[in-house]
PDB file of C-alpha atoms in Angstrom:
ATOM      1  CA  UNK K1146     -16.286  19.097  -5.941  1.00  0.00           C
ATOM      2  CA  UNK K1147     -16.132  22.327  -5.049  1.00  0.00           C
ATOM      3  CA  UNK K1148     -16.223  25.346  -7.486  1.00  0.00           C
ATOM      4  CA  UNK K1149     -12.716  27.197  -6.846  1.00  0.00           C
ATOM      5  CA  UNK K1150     -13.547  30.606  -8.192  1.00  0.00           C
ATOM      6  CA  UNK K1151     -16.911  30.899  -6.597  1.00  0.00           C
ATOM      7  CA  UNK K1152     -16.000  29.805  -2.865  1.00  0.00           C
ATOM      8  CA  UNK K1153     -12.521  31.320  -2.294  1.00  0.00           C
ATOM      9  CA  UNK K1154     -13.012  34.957  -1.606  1.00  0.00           C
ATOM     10  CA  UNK K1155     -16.360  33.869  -0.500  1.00  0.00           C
ATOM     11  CA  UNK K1156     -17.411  35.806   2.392  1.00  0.00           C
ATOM     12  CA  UNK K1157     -18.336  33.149   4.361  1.00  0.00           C
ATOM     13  CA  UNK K1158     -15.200  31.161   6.576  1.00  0.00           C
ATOM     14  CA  UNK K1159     -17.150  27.794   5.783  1.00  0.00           C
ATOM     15  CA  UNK K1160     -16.906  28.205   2.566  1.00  0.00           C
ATOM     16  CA  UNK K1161     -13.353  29.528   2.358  1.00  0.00           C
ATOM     17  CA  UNK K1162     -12.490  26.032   4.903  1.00  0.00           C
ATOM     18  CA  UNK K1163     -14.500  23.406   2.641  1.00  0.00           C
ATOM     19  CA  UNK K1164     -12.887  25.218  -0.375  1.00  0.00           C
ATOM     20  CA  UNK K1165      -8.882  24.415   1.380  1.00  0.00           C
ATOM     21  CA  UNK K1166     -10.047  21.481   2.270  1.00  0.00           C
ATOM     22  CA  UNK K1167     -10.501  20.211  -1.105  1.00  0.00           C
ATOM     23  CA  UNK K1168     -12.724  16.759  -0.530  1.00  0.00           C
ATOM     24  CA  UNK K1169     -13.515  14.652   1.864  1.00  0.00           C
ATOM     25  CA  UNK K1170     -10.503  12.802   1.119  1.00  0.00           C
ATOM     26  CA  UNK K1171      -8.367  15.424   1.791  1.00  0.00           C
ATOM     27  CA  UNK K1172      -9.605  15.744   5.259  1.00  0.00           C
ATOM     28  CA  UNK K1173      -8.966  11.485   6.001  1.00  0.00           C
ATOM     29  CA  UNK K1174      -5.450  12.250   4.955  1.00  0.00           C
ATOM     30  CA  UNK K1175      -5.366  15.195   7.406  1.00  0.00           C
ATOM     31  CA  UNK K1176      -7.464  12.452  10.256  1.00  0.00           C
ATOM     32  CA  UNK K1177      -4.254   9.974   9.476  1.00  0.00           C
ATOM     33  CA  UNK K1178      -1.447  12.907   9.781  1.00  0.00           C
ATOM     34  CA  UNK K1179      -2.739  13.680  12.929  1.00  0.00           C
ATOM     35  CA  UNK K1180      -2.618   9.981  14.334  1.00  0.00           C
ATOM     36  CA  UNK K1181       0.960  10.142  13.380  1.00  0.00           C
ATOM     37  CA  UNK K1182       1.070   8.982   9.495  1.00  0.00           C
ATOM     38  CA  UNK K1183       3.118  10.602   7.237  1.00  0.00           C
ATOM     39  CA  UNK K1184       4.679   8.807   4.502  1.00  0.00           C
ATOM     40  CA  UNK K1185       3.148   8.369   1.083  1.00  0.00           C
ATOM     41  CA  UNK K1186       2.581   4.160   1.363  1.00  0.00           C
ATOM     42  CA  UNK K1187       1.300   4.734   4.944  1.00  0.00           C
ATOM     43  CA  UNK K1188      -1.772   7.423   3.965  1.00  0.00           C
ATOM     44  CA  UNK K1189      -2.505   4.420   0.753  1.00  0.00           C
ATOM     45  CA  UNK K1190      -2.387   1.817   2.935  1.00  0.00           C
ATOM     46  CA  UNK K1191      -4.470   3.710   5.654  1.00  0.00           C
ATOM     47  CA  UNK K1192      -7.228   5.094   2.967  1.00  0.00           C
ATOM     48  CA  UNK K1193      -7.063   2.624  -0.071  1.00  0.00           C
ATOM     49  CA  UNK K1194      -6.529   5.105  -2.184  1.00  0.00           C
ATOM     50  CA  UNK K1195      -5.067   5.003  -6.216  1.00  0.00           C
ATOM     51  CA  UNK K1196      -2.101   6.838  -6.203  1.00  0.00           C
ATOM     52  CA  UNK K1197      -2.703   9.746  -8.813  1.00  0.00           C
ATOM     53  CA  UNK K1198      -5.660  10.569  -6.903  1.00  0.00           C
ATOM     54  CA  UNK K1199      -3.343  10.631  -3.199  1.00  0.00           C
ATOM     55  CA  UNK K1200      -0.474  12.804  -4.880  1.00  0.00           C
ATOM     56  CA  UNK K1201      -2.774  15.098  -5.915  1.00  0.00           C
ATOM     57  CA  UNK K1202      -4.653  15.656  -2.569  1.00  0.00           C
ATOM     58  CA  UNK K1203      -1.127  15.507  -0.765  1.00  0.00           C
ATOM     59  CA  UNK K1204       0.132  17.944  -3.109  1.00  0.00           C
ATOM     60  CA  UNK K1205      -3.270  20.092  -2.457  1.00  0.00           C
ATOM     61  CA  UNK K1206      -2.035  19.889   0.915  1.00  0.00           C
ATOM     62  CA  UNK K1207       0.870  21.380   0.964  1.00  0.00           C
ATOM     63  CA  UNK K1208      -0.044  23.927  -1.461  1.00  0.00           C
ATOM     64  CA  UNK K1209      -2.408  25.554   0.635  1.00  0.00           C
ATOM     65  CA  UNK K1210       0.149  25.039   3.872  1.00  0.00           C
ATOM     66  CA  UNK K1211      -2.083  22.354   5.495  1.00  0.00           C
ATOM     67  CA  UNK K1212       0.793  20.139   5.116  1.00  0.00           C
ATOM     68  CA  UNK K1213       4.282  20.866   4.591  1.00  0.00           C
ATOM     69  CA  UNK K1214       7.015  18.335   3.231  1.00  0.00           C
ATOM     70  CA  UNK K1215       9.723  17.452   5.832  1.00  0.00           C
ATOM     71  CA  UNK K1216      13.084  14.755   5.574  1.00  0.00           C
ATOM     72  CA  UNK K1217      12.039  11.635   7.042  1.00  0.00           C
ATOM     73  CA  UNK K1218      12.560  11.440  10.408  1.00  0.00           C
ATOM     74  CA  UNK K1219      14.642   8.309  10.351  1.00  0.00           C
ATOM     75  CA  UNK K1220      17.192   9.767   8.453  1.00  0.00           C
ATOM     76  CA  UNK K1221      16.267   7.945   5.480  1.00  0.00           C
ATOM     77  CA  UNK K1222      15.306   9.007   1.629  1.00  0.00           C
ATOM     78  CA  UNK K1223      11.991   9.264   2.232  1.00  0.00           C
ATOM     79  CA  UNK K1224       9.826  12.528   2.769  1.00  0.00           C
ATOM     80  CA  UNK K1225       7.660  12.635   5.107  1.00  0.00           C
ATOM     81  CA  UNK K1226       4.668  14.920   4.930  1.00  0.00           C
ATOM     82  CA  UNK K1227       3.983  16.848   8.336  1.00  0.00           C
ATOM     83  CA  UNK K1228       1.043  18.667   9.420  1.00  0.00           C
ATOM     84  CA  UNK K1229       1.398  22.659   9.423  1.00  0.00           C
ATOM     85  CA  UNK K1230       0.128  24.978  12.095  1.00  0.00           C
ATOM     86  CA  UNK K1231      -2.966  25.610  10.011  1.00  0.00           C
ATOM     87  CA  UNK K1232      -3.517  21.846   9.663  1.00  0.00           C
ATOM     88  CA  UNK K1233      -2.720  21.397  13.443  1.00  0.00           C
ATOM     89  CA  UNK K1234      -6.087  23.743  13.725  1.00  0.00           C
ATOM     90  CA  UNK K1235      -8.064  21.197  12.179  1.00  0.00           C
ATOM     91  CA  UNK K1236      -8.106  19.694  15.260  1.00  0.00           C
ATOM     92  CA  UNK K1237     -11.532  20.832  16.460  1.00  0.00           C
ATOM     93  CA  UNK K1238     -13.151  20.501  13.077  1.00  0.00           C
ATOM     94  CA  UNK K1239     -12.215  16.822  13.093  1.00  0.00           C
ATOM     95  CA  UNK K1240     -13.226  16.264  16.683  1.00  0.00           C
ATOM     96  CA  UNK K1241     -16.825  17.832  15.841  1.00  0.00           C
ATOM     97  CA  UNK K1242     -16.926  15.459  12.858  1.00  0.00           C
ATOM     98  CA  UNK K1243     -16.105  12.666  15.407  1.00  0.00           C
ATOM     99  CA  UNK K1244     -18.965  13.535  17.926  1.00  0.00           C
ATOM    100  CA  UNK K1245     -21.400  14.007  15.159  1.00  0.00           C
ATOM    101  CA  UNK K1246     -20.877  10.579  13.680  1.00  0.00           C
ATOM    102  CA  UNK K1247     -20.387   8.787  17.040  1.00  0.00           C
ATOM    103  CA  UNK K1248     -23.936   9.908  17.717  1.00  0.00           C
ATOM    104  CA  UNK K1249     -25.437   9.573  14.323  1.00  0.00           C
ATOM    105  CA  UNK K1250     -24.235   6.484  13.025  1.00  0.00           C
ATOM    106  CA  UNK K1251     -23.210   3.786  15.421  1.00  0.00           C
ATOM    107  CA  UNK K1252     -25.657   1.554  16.361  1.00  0.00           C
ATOM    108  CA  UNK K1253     -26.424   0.725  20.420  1.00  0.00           C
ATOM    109  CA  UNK K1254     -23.857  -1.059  21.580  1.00  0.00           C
ATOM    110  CA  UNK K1255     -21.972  -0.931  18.523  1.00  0.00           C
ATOM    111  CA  UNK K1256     -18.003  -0.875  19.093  1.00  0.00           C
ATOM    112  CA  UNK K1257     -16.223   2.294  17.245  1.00  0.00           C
ATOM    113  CA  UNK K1258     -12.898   3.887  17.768  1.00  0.00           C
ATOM    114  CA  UNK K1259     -12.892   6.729  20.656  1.00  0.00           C
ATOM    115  CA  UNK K1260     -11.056   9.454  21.717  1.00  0.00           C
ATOM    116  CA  UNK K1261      -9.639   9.439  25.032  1.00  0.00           C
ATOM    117  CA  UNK K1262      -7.736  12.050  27.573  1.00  0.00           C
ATOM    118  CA  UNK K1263      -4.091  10.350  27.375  1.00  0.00           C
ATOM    119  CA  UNK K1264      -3.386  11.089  31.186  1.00  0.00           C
ATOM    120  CA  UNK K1265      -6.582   9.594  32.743  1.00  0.00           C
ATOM    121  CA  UNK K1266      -8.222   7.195  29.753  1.00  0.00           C
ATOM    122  CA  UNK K1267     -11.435   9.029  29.721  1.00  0.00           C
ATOM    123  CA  UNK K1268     -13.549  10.494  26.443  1.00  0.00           C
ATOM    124  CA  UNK K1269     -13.320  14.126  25.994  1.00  0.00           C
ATOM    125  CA  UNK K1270     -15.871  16.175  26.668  1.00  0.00           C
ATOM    126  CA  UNK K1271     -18.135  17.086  24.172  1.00  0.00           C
ATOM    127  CA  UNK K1272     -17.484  20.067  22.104  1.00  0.00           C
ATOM    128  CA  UNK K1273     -20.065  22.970  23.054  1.00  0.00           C
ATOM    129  CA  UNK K1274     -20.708  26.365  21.590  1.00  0.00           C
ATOM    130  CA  UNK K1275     -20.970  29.159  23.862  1.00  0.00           C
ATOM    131  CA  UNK K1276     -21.284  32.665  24.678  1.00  0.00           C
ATOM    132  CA  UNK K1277     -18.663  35.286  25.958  1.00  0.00           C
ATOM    133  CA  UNK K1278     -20.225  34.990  29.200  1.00  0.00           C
ATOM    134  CA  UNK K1279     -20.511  30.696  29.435  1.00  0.00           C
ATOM    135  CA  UNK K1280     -24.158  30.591  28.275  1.00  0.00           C
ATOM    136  CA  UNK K1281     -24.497  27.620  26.236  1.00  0.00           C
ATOM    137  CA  UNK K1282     -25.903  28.156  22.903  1.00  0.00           C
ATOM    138  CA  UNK K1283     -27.778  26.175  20.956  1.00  0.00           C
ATOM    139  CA  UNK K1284     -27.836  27.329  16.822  1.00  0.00           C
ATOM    140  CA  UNK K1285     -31.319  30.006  17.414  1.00  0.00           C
ATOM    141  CA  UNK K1286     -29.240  31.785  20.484  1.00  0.00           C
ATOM    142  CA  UNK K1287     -26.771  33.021  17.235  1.00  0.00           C
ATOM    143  CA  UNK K1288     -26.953  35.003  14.339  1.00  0.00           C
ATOM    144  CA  UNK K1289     -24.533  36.345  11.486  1.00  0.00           C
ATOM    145  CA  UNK K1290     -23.349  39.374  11.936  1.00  0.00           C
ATOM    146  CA  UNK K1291     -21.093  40.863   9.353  1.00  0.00           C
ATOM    147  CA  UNK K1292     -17.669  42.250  10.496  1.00  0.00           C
ATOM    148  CA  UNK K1293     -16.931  45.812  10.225  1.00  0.00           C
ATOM    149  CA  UNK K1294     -13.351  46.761   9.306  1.00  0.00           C
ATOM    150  CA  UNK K1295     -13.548  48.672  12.590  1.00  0.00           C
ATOM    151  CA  UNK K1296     -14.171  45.471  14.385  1.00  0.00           C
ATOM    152  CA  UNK K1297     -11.984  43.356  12.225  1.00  0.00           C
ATOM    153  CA  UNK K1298      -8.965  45.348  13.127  1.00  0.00           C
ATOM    154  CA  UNK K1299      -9.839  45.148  16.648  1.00  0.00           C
ATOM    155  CA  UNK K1300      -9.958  41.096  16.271  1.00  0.00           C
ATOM    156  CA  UNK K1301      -6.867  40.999  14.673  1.00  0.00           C
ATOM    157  CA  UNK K1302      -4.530  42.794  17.440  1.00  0.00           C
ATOM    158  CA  UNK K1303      -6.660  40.716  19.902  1.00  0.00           C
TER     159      UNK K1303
ATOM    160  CA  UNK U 979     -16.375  11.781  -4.297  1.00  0.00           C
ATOM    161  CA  UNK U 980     -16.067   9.607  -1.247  1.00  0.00           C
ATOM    162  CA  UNK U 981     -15.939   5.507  -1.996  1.00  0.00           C
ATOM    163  CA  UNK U 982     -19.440   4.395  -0.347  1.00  0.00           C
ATOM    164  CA  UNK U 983     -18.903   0.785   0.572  1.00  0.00           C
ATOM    165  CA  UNK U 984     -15.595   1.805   2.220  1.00  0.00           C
ATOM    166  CA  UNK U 985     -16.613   4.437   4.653  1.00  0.00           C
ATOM    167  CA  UNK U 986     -20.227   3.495   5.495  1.00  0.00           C
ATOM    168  CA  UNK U 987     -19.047   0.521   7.642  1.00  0.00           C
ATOM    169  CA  UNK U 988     -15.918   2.007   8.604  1.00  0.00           C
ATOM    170  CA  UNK U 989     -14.551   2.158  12.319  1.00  0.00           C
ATOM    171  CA  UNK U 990     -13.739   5.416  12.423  1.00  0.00           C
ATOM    172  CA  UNK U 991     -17.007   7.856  13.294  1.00  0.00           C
ATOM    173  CA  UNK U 992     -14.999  10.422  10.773  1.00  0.00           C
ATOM    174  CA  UNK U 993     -15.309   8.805   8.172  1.00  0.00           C
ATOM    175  CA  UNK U 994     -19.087   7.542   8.548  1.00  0.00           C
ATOM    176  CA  UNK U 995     -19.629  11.207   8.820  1.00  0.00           C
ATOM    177  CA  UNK U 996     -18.092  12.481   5.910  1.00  0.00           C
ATOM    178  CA  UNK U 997     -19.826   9.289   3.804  1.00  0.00           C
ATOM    179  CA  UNK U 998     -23.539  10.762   5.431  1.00  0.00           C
ATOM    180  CA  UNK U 999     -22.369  14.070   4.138  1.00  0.00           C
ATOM    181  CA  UNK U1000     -21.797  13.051   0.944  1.00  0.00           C
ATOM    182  CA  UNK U1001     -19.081  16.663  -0.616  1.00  0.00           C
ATOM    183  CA  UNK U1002     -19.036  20.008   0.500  1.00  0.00           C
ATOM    184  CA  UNK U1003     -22.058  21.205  -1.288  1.00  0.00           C
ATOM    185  CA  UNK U1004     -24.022  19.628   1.184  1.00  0.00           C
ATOM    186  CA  UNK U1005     -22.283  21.074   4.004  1.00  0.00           C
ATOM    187  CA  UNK U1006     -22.820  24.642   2.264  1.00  0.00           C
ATOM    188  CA  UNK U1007     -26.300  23.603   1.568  1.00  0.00           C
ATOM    189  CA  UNK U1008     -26.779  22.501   5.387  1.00  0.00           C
ATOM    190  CA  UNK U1009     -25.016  26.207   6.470  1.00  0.00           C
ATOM    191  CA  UNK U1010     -27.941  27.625   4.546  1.00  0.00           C
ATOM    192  CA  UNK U1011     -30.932  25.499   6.339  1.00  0.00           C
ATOM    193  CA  UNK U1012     -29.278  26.666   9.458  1.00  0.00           C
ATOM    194  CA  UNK U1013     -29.417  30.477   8.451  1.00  0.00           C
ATOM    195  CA  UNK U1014     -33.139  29.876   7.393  1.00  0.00           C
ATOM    196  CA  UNK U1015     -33.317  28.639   3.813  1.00  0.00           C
ATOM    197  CA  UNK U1016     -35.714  26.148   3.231  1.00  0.00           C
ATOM    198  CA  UNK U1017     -36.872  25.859  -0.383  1.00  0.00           C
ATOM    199  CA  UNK U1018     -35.709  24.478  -3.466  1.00  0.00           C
ATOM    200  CA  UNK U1019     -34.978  28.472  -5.149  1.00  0.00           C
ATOM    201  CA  UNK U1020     -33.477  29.740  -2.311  1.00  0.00           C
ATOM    202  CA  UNK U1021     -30.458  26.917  -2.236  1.00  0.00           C
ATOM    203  CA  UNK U1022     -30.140  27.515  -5.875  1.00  0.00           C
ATOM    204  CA  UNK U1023     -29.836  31.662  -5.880  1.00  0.00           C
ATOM    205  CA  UNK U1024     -27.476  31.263  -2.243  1.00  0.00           C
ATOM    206  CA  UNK U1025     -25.057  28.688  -3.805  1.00  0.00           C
ATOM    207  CA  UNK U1026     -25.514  29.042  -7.891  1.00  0.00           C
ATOM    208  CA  UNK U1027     -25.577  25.220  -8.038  1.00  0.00           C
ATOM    209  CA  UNK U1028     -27.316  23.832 -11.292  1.00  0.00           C
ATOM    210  CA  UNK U1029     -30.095  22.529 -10.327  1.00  0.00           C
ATOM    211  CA  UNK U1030     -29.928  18.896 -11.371  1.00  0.00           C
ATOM    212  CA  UNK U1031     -26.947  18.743  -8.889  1.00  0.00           C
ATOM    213  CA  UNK U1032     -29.003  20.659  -6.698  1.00  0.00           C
ATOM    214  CA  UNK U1033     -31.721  18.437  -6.509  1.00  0.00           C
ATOM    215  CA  UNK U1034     -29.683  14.931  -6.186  1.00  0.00           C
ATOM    216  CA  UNK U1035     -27.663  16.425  -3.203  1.00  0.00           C
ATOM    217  CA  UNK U1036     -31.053  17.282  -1.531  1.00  0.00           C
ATOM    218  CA  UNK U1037     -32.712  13.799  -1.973  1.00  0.00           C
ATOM    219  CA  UNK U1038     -29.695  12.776  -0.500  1.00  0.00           C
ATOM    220  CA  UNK U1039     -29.443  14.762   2.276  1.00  0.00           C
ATOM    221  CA  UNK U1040     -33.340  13.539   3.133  1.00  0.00           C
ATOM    222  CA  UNK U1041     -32.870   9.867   2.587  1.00  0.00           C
ATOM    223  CA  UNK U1042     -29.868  10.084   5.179  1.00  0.00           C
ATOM    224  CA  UNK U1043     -32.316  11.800   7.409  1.00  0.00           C
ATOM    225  CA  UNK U1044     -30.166  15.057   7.611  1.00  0.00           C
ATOM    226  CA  UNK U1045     -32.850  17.555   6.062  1.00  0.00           C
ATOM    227  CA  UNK U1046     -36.766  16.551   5.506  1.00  0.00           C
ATOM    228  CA  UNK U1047     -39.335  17.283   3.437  1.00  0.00           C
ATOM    229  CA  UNK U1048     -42.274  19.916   4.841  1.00  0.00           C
ATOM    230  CA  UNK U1049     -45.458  21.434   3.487  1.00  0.00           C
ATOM    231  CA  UNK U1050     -45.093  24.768   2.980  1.00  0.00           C
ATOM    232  CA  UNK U1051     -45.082  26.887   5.954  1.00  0.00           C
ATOM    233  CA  UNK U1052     -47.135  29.756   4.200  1.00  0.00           C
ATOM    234  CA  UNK U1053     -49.943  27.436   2.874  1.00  0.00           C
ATOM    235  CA  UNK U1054     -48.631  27.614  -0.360  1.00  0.00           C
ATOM    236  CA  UNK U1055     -47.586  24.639  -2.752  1.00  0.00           C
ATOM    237  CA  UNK U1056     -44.083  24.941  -2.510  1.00  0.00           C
ATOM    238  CA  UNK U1057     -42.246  22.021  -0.219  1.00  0.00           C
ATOM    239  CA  UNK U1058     -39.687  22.997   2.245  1.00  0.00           C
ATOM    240  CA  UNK U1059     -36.505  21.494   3.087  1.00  0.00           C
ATOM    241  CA  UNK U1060     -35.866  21.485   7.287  1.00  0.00           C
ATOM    242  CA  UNK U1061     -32.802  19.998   9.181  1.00  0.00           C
ATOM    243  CA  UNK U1062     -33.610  17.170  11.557  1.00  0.00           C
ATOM    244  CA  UNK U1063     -32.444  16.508  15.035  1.00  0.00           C
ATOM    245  CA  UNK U1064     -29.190  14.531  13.322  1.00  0.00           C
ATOM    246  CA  UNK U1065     -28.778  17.744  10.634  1.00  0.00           C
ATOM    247  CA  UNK U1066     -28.901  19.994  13.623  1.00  0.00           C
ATOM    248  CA  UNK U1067     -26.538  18.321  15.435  1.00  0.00           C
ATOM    249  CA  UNK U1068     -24.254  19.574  12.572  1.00  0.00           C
ATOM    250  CA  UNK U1069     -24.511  22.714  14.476  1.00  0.00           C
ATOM    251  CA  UNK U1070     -21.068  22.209  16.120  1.00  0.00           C
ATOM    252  CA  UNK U1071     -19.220  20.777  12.619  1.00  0.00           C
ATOM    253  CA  UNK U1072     -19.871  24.381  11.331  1.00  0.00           C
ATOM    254  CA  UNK U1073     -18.929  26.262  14.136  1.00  0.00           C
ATOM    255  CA  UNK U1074     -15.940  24.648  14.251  1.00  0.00           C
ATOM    256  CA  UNK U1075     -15.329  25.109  10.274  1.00  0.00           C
ATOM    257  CA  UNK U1076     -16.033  28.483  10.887  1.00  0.00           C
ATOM    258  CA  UNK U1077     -13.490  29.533  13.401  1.00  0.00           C
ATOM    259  CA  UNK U1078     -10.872  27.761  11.219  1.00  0.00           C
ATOM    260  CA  UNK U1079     -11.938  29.479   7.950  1.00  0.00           C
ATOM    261  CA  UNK U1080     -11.549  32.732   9.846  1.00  0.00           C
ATOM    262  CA  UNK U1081      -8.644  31.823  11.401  1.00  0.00           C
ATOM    263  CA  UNK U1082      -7.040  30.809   8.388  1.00  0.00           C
ATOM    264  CA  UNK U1083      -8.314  32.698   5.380  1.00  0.00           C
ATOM    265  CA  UNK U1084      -8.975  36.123   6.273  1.00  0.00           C
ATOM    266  CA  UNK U1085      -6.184  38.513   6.107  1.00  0.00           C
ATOM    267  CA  UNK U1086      -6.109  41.381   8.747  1.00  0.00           C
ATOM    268  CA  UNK U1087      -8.897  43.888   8.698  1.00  0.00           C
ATOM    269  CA  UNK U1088     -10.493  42.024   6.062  1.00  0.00           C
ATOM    270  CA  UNK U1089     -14.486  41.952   7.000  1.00  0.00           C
ATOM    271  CA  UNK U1090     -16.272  38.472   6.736  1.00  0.00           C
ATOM    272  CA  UNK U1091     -19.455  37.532   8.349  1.00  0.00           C
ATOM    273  CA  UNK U1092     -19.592  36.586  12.172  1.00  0.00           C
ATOM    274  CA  UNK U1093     -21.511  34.309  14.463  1.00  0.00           C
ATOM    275  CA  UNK U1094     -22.389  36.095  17.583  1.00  0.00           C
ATOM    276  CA  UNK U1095     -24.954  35.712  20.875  1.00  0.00           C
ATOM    277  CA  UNK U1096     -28.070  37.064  19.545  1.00  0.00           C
ATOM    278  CA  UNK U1097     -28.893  38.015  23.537  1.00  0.00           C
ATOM    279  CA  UNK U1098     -25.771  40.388  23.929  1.00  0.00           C
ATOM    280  CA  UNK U1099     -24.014  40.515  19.962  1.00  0.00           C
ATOM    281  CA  UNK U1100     -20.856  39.293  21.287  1.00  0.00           C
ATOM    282  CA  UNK U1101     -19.123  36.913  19.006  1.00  0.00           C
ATOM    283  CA  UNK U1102     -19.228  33.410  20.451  1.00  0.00           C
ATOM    284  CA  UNK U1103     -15.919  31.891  22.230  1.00  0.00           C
ATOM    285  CA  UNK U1104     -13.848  29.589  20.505  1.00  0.00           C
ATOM    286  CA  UNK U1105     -14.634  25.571  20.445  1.00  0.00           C
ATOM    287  CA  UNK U1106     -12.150  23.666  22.634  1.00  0.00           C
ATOM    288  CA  UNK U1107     -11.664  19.759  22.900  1.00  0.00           C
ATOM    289  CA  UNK U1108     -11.322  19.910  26.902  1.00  0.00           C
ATOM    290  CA  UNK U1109     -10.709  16.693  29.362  1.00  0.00           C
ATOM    291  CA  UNK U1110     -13.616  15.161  31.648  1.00  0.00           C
ATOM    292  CA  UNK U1111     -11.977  17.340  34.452  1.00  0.00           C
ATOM    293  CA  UNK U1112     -11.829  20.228  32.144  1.00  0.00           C
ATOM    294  CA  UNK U1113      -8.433  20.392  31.557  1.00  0.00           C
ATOM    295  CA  UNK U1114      -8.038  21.924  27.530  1.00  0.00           C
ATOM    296  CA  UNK U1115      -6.500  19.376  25.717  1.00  0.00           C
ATOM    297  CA  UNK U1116      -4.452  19.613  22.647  1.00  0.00           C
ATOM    298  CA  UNK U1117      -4.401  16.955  20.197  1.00  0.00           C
ATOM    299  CA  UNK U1118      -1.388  14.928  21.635  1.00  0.00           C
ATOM    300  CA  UNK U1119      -2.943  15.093  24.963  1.00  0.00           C
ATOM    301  CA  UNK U1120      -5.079  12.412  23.443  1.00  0.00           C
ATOM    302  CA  UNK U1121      -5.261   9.048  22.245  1.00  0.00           C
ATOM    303  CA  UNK U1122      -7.961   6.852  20.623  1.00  0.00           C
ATOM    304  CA  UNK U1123      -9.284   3.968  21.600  1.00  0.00           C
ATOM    305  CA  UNK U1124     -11.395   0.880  20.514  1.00  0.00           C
ATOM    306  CA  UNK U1125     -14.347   0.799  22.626  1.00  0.00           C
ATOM    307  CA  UNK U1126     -15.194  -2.350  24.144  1.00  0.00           C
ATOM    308  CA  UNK U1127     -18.531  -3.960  23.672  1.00  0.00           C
ATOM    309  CA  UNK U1128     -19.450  -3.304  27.523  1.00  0.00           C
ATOM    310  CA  UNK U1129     -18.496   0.424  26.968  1.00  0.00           C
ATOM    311  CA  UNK U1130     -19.803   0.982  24.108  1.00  0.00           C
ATOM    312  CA  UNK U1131     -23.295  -0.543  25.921  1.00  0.00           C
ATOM    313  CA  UNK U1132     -22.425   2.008  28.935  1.00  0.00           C
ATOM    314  CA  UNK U1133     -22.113   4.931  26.878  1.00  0.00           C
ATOM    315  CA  UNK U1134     -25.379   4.539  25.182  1.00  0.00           C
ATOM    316  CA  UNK U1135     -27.176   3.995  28.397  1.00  0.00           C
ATOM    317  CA  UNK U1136     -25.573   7.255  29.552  1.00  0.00           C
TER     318      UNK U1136
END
């Protein structure tokens, strides 16, 4: 687990992210929202979970505007729990995570789960990290920089 | 703590990830290899882990083949701890935790550390999940899929 007091104002936006986050488990419920879960029994029955430990990491959730609690939408008594604009922006993190482990950990040949371009069928591209002017970089082409307010106001109204 | 024997063998490249990863002191701990810490100290000063925890996250870091074990690179006793090709290829997992954390977590004008083009000092662009055509795709532009044994063949190949 994470140490809350140490991470949160940390400087660093990785830190401030895995500290949100909350655990790993936190992020399969946020991989299941995004495929279109969102009641309670669905995420257990998707992750196996006990349910203590899922209400607190749903309730994590919403605290910290991940996930945000909606009526269901059938109308019903149920409440459905709804990914937020900031947990729509997980969307790249979990993609990277994706790529990494499709490479990593699946043997040749082996069959996995993929994610596809809904109008044509095809995988997505890979994710790639480049510069203002299209270079591709690879992790020595960067360094940390630290922001000055000058330049963090600028980034802001940008 | 994520359940081992679930997620090792799961489908979903996601959650083998996260398993390999093991909590989000090892991501931190990875961020740090990547900005040039390599030895036992410097982990413990940059994070303030105990060191017990400390050193069971680092063995298992190495015996998933995400950081390894060097001599020294100044002749001296010490060991060093270097990222692999599969802990490099974390690379893009950061970035994109990164861009969220800033996104997300930093209120206007407030200064946190960047990651820019060492060639010009431009901050780098923004990941995007983009089609096989290029098209920039947003998450319900896509779908997943099971892979197929003969794809899954194919893809390695390629």
């Amino acid at each position: 687990m994470v140490k809350r007091t140490s991470l949160e104002a940390a400087d660093c936006p990785i830190a401030r992210s895995l500290d949100a986050i909350g655990d790993w488990w936190s992020l399969l419920i946020i991989r299941d929202a995004f495929l279109g879960l969102s009641r309670f029994g669905e995420f257990q029955r998707s992750l196996g979970l006990a349910r203590n430990i899922l209400a607190a990491r749903l309730r994590t959730l919403v605290a910290r505007d991940i996930l945000r609690l909606a009526p269901a939408s059938d109308g019903s008594a149920y409440q459905e729990y709804v990914l937020t604009p900031k947990g729509r922006g997980l969307f790249t993190v979990l993609v990277a995570l994706r790529q990494w482990g499709t490479d990593s950990f699946f043997a040749p040949g082996e069959c996995g789960n993929e994610l596809v371009d809904r109008e044509h069928g095809e995988p997505v591209r890979r994710l790639e990290v480049r510069a203002a002017d299209g270079r591709l970089l690879r992790q020595g082409d960067t360094v940390l920089q630290r922001r000055t307010p000058r330049q963090a106001a600028a980034r802001r109204r940008a």
